[in-house]
Amino acid sequence: MRVIGDELLPDELSELLGCEPTAKMIKGEPFSWMRSGKPRIVRSGMWRIETNEKVPGDLDSQIFEILNKLTHDLEVWKKLSEKYRLDFFCGLFMERSMEGISISSEALLALGQRGIEVDFDMYGPDDENV
């Protein structure tokens, strides 16, 4: 889950959400990407919390694993969603060209009540004959 905004101060967000992030960035400060190790200047602030990969995919358990660590106060979420972009970013790595995954109505409701969008990046198999 990500909270993104130019004026975002990660420590204040941690206080409001009741949890430390997996990663945090402040606009204008250098940040090193894990893959390349090369620092870059952050264009927008970000507070991010992650969960472990699930095989097979289980978005519901990942959504609730994250949300259960954070405040349940919907007023806090309302204020955050008015000020920042909130999303639940999902990378889907498919083994076959035709796979599916679902999100329950309970998980969608919990995200919607907090103003959190779902953002998917989907990656197909390297070999279409798999």
mmCIF file of C-alpha atoms in Angstrom:
data_model
loop_
_atom_site.group_PDB
_atom_site.id
_atom_site.type_symbol
_atom_site.label_atom_id
_atom_site.label_comp_id
_atom_site.label_asym_id
_atom_site.label_seq_id
_atom_site.Cartn_x
_atom_site.Cartn_y
_atom_site.Cartn_z
ATOM 1 C CA MET A 1 0.000 0.000 0.000
ATOM 2 C CA ARG A 2 1.305 3.433 -0.897
ATOM 3 C CA VAL A 3 0.553 6.956 0.248
ATOM 4 C CA ILE A 4 1.962 9.490 -2.225
ATOM 5 C CA GLY A 5 2.154 13.281 -2.085
ATOM 6 C CA ASP A 6 4.521 16.189 -2.570
ATOM 7 C CA GLU A 7 4.079 17.478 0.985
ATOM 8 C CA LEU A 8 4.125 14.044 2.608
ATOM 9 C CA LEU A 9 6.163 13.734 5.807
ATOM 10 C CA PRO A 10 6.597 10.003 6.458
ATOM 11 C CA ASP A 11 7.084 10.248 10.226
ATOM 12 C CA GLU A 12 3.806 12.160 10.624
ATOM 13 C CA LEU A 13 2.077 9.539 8.485
ATOM 14 C CA SER A 14 3.502 6.715 10.609
ATOM 15 C CA GLU A 15 2.061 8.428 13.679
ATOM 16 C CA LEU A 16 -1.385 8.782 12.075
ATOM 17 C CA LEU A 17 -1.464 5.247 10.680
ATOM 18 C CA GLY A 18 0.018 3.614 13.777
ATOM 19 C CA CYS A 19 2.703 1.688 11.920
ATOM 20 C CA GLU A 20 6.192 2.132 10.504
ATOM 21 C CA PRO A 21 6.488 1.804 6.718
ATOM 22 C CA THR A 22 8.514 -0.694 4.750
ATOM 23 C CA ALA A 23 9.972 2.283 2.853
ATOM 24 C CA LYS A 24 9.628 6.054 3.011
ATOM 25 C CA MET A 25 10.727 8.895 0.773
ATOM 26 C CA ILE A 26 10.648 12.677 1.055
ATOM 27 C CA LYS A 27 10.319 14.841 -2.053
ATOM 28 C CA GLY A 28 13.642 16.376 -3.093
ATOM 29 C CA GLU A 29 15.826 13.998 -1.078
ATOM 30 C CA PRO A 30 18.074 11.305 -2.581
ATOM 31 C CA PHE A 31 16.862 7.721 -2.533
ATOM 32 C CA SER A 32 18.764 4.616 -3.645
ATOM 33 C CA TRP A 33 16.828 2.005 -5.574
ATOM 34 C CA MET A 34 17.584 -1.511 -4.402
ATOM 35 C CA ARG A 35 18.041 -2.935 -7.899
ATOM 36 C CA SER A 36 20.637 -0.541 -9.230
ATOM 37 C CA GLY A 37 21.914 1.020 -6.035
ATOM 38 C CA LYS A 38 22.071 4.339 -7.893
ATOM 39 C CA PRO A 39 20.580 7.249 -5.956
ATOM 40 C CA ARG A 40 17.980 9.502 -7.521
ATOM 41 C CA ILE A 41 16.152 12.566 -6.300
ATOM 42 C CA VAL A 42 12.624 11.715 -5.217
ATOM 43 C CA ARG A 43 9.963 13.581 -7.227
ATOM 44 C CA SER A 44 7.167 12.998 -4.718
ATOM 45 C CA GLY A 45 6.994 11.841 -1.127
ATOM 46 C CA MET A 46 5.912 8.278 -0.437
ATOM 47 C CA TRP A 47 5.037 6.112 2.551
ATOM 48 C CA ARG A 48 4.851 2.429 1.608
ATOM 49 C CA ILE A 49 4.053 -0.777 3.472
ATOM 50 C CA GLU A 50 4.435 -4.196 1.872
ATOM 51 C CA THR A 51 3.465 -7.761 2.539
ATOM 52 C CA ASN A 52 5.135 -10.983 1.487
ATOM 53 C CA GLU A 53 4.452 -12.515 -1.908
ATOM 54 C CA LYS A 54 1.756 -15.193 -1.901
ATOM 55 C CA VAL A 55 1.909 -18.225 -4.213
ATOM 56 C CA PRO A 56 -0.712 -18.806 -5.357
ATOM 57 C CA GLY A 57 -1.842 -15.189 -5.229
ATOM 58 C CA ASP A 58 -4.190 -14.243 -2.404
ATOM 59 C CA LEU A 59 -4.962 -10.536 -2.560
ATOM 60 C CA ASP A 60 -7.610 -10.678 0.169
ATOM 61 C CA SER A 61 -5.172 -11.988 2.777
ATOM 62 C CA GLN A 62 -2.540 -9.442 1.707
ATOM 63 C CA ILE A 63 -5.015 -6.548 1.826
ATOM 64 C CA PHE A 64 -6.203 -7.463 5.324
ATOM 65 C CA GLU A 65 -2.673 -8.241 6.526
ATOM 66 C CA ILE A 66 -1.728 -4.649 5.714
ATOM 67 C CA LEU A 67 -4.967 -2.950 6.792
ATOM 68 C CA ASN A 68 -4.955 -4.768 10.150
ATOM 69 C CA LYS A 69 -1.574 -3.167 10.958
ATOM 70 C CA LEU A 70 -2.946 0.330 10.334
ATOM 71 C CA THR A 71 -5.489 2.557 12.062
ATOM 72 C CA HIS A 72 -9.135 1.532 11.780
ATOM 73 C CA ASP A 73 -10.248 5.174 12.230
ATOM 74 C CA LEU A 74 -12.044 6.019 8.973
ATOM 75 C CA GLU A 75 -11.847 9.764 9.739
ATOM 76 C CA VAL A 76 -8.055 9.549 9.592
ATOM 77 C CA TRP A 77 -8.320 7.747 6.237
ATOM 78 C CA LYS A 78 -10.773 10.337 4.920
ATOM 79 C CA LYS A 79 -8.352 13.172 5.710
ATOM 80 C CA LEU A 80 -5.448 11.269 4.179
ATOM 81 C CA SER A 81 -7.375 10.483 0.985
ATOM 82 C CA GLU A 82 -8.268 14.162 0.600
ATOM 83 C CA LYS A 83 -4.626 15.196 0.865
ATOM 84 C CA TYR A 84 -2.704 12.307 -0.731
ATOM 85 C CA ARG A 85 -3.006 9.606 -3.358
ATOM 86 C CA LEU A 86 -3.629 6.242 -1.689
ATOM 87 C CA ASP A 87 -3.266 2.998 -3.579
ATOM 88 C CA PHE A 88 -2.822 -0.683 -3.097
ATOM 89 C CA PHE A 89 -0.201 -1.548 -5.712
ATOM 90 C CA CYS A 90 -0.226 -5.144 -6.941
ATOM 91 C CA GLY A 91 2.348 -6.751 -9.188
ATOM 92 C CA LEU A 92 0.868 -9.869 -10.767
ATOM 93 C CA PHE A 93 3.372 -12.303 -12.277
ATOM 94 C CA MET A 94 1.494 -14.902 -14.301
ATOM 95 C CA GLU A 95 2.817 -18.335 -15.181
ATOM 96 C CA ARG A 96 0.383 -18.711 -18.100
ATOM 97 C CA SER A 97 -1.021 -16.203 -20.541
ATOM 98 C CA MET A 98 -4.536 -16.690 -19.150
ATOM 99 C CA GLU A 99 -4.833 -16.489 -15.368
ATOM 100 C CA GLY A 100 -7.135 -14.694 -13.006
ATOM 101 C CA ILE A 101 -7.238 -13.376 -9.479
ATOM 102 C CA SER A 102 -10.077 -11.919 -7.478
ATOM 103 C CA ILE A 103 -10.682 -9.509 -4.632
ATOM 104 C CA SER A 104 -13.660 -10.150 -2.354
ATOM 105 C CA SER A 105 -16.398 -7.605 -1.810
ATOM 106 C CA GLU A 106 -15.269 -7.359 1.849
ATOM 107 C CA ALA A 107 -11.732 -6.383 0.818
ATOM 108 C CA LEU A 108 -13.027 -3.935 -1.807
ATOM 109 C CA LEU A 109 -15.312 -2.343 0.783
ATOM 110 C CA ALA A 110 -12.455 -1.996 3.284
ATOM 111 C CA LEU A 111 -10.278 -0.318 0.633
ATOM 112 C CA GLY A 112 -13.129 1.899 -0.576
ATOM 113 C CA GLN A 113 -13.976 3.067 2.945
ATOM 114 C CA ARG A 114 -10.394 4.273 3.226
ATOM 115 C CA GLY A 115 -10.228 5.904 -0.213
ATOM 116 C CA ILE A 116 -7.608 3.422 -1.434
ATOM 117 C CA GLU A 117 -7.449 2.619 -5.159
ATOM 118 C CA VAL A 118 -6.174 -0.711 -6.475
ATOM 119 C CA ASP A 119 -3.368 -0.425 -9.041
ATOM 120 C CA PHE A 120 -2.309 -3.532 -10.998
ATOM 121 C CA ASP A 121 0.844 -4.181 -12.997
ATOM 122 C CA MET A 122 0.510 -7.518 -14.794
ATOM 123 C CA TYR A 123 3.367 -9.527 -16.227
ATOM 124 C CA GLY A 124 2.815 -12.484 -18.537
ATOM 125 C CA PRO A 125 5.013 -15.531 -18.889
ATOM 126 C CA ASP A 126 8.323 -15.179 -20.707
ATOM 127 C CA ASP A 127 7.463 -18.108 -22.990
ATOM 128 C CA GLU A 128 3.955 -18.158 -24.482
ATOM 129 C CA ASN A 129 4.233 -21.971 -24.918
ATOM 130 C CA VAL A 130 4.412 -22.622 -21.161
#
